[in-house]
Short mmCIF file of C-alpha atoms in Angstrom, two decimals:
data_model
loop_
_atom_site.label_atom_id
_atom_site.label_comp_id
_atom_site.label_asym_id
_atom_site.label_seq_id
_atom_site.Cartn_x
_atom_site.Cartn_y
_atom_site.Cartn_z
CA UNK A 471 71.22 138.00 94.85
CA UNK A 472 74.00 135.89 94.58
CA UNK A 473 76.70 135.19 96.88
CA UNK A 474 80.71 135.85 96.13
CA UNK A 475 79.92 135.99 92.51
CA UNK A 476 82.00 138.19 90.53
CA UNK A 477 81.26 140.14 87.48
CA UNK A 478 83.73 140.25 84.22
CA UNK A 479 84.28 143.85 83.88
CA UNK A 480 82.76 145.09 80.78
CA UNK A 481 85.57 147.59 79.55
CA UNK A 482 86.61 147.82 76.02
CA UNK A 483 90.47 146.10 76.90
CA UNK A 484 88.87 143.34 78.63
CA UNK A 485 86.52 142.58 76.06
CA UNK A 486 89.22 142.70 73.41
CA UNK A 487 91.25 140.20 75.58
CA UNK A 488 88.47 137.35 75.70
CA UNK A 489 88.38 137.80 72.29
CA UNK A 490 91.77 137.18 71.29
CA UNK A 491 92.22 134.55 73.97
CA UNK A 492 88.81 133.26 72.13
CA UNK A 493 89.29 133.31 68.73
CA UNK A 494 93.15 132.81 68.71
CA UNK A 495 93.12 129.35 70.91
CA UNK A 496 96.04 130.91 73.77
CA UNK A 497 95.16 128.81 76.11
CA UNK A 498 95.11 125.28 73.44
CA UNK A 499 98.67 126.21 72.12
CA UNK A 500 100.38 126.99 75.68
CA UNK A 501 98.94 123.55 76.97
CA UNK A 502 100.16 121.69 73.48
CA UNK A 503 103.83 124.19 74.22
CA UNK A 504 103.94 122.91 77.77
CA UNK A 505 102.82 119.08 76.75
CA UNK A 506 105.77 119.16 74.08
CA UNK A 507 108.00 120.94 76.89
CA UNK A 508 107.97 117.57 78.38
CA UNK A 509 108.12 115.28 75.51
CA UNK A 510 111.90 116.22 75.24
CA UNK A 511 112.64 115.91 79.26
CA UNK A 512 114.69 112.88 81.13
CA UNK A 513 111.58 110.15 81.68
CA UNK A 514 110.57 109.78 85.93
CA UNK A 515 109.86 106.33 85.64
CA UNK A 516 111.35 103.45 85.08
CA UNK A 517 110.98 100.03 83.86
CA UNK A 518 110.78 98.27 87.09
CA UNK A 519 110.64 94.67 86.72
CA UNK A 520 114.13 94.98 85.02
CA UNK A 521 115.60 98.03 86.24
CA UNK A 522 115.52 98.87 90.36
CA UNK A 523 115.14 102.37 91.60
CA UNK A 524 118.24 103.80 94.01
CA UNK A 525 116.79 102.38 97.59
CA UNK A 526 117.44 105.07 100.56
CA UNK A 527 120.48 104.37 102.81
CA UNK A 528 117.98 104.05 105.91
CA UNK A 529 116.04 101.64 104.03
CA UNK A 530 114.56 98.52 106.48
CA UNK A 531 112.78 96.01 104.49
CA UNK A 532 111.23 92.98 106.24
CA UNK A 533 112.38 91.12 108.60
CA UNK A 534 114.23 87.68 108.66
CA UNK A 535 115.26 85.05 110.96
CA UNK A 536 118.83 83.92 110.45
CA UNK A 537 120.26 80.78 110.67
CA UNK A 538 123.46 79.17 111.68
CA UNK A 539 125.14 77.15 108.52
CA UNK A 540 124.16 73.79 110.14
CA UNK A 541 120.15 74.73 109.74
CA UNK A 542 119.88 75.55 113.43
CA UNK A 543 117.90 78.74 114.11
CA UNK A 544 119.97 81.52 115.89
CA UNK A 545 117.20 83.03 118.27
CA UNK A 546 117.63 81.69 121.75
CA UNK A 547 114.38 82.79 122.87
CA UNK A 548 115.62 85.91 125.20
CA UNK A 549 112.38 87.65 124.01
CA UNK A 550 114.15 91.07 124.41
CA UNK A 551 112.88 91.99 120.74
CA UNK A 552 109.18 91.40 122.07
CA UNK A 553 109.60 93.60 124.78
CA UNK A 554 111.27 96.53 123.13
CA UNK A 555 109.36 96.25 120.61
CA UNK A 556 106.93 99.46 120.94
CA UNK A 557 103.99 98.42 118.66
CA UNK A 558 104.06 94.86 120.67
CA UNK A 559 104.14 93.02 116.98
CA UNK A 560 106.50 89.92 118.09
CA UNK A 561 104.95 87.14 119.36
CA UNK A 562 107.82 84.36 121.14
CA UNK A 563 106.93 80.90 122.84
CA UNK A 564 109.78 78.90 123.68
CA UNK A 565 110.35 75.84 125.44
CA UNK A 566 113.29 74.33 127.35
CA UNK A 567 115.87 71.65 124.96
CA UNK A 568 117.25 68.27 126.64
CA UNK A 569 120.61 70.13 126.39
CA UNK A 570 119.42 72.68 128.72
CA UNK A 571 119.43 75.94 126.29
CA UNK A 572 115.87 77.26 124.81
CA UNK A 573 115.05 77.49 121.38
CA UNK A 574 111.72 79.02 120.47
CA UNK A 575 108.91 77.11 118.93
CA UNK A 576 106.81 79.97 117.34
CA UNK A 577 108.54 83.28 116.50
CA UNK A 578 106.12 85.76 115.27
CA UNK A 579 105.72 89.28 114.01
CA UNK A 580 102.38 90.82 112.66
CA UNK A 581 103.35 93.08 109.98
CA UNK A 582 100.24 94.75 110.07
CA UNK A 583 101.17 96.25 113.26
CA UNK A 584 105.24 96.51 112.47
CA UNK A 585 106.83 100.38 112.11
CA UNK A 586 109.69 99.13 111.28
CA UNK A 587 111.78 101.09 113.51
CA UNK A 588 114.75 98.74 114.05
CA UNK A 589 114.43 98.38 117.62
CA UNK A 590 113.85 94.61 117.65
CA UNK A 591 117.52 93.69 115.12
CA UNK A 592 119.30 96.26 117.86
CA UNK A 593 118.39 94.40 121.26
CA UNK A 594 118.87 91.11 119.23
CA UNK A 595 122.10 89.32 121.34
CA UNK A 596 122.85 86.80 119.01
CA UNK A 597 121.97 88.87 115.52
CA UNK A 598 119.30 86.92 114.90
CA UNK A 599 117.14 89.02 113.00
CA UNK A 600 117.70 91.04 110.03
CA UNK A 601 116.16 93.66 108.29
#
């Protein structure tokens, strides 16, 4: 015996059915009606390269260090975005200037491990980074 295996029922009506659907190709000409359904529709894609795609209001792309107009970067080394940060993806050394201020001297985040939740451009002080 075989399991959940279900007979076609062998009435006259049925039989007559398979038949038409058979012989008369149903099923061919309501896929070829539903293929040229869609020949006559707006496309969904576009030609990227040359056109771009509406981009979400929330959108956060990847982050950026800014920089003053003289060159100088803007990050004083406060390393507030490394500890908000919740995926622990920025990386900040820093060392002490003749001047007295700190500047850092590697700034880096692992976007393997970035959510890209934001958190790190909000506790920024000095705007600094940008997403």
């Amino acid at each position: 015996e075989y399991v959940n295996v279900q007979e076609q029922p062998m009435d006259m009506r049925s039989i007559t059915d398979r038949a038409a659907q058979t012989l008369l190709w149903t099923e061919l000409f309501r896929g070829l009606a539903m293929t040229l359904s869609y020949l006559f529709r707006e496309p969904a894609t576009i030609n990227y390269p040359f056109e771009k795609g509406p981009l979400s209001p929330r959108f956060r792309g990847e982050h950026a260090l800014r920089r003053y107009p003289s060159g100088e970067e803007r990050c004083i080394a406060c390393k507030l975005c490394e500890a908000v940060c919740p995926a622990q993806a920025i990386t900040i050394e820093a060392e002490p200037r003749a001047d007295g201020s700190r500047r850092t001297t590697r700034y880096d985040i692992d976007m393997t491990k970035c959510i890209y939740c934001g958190f790190c451009q909000e506790a920024c002080p000095v705007d600094a980074i940008v997403e």
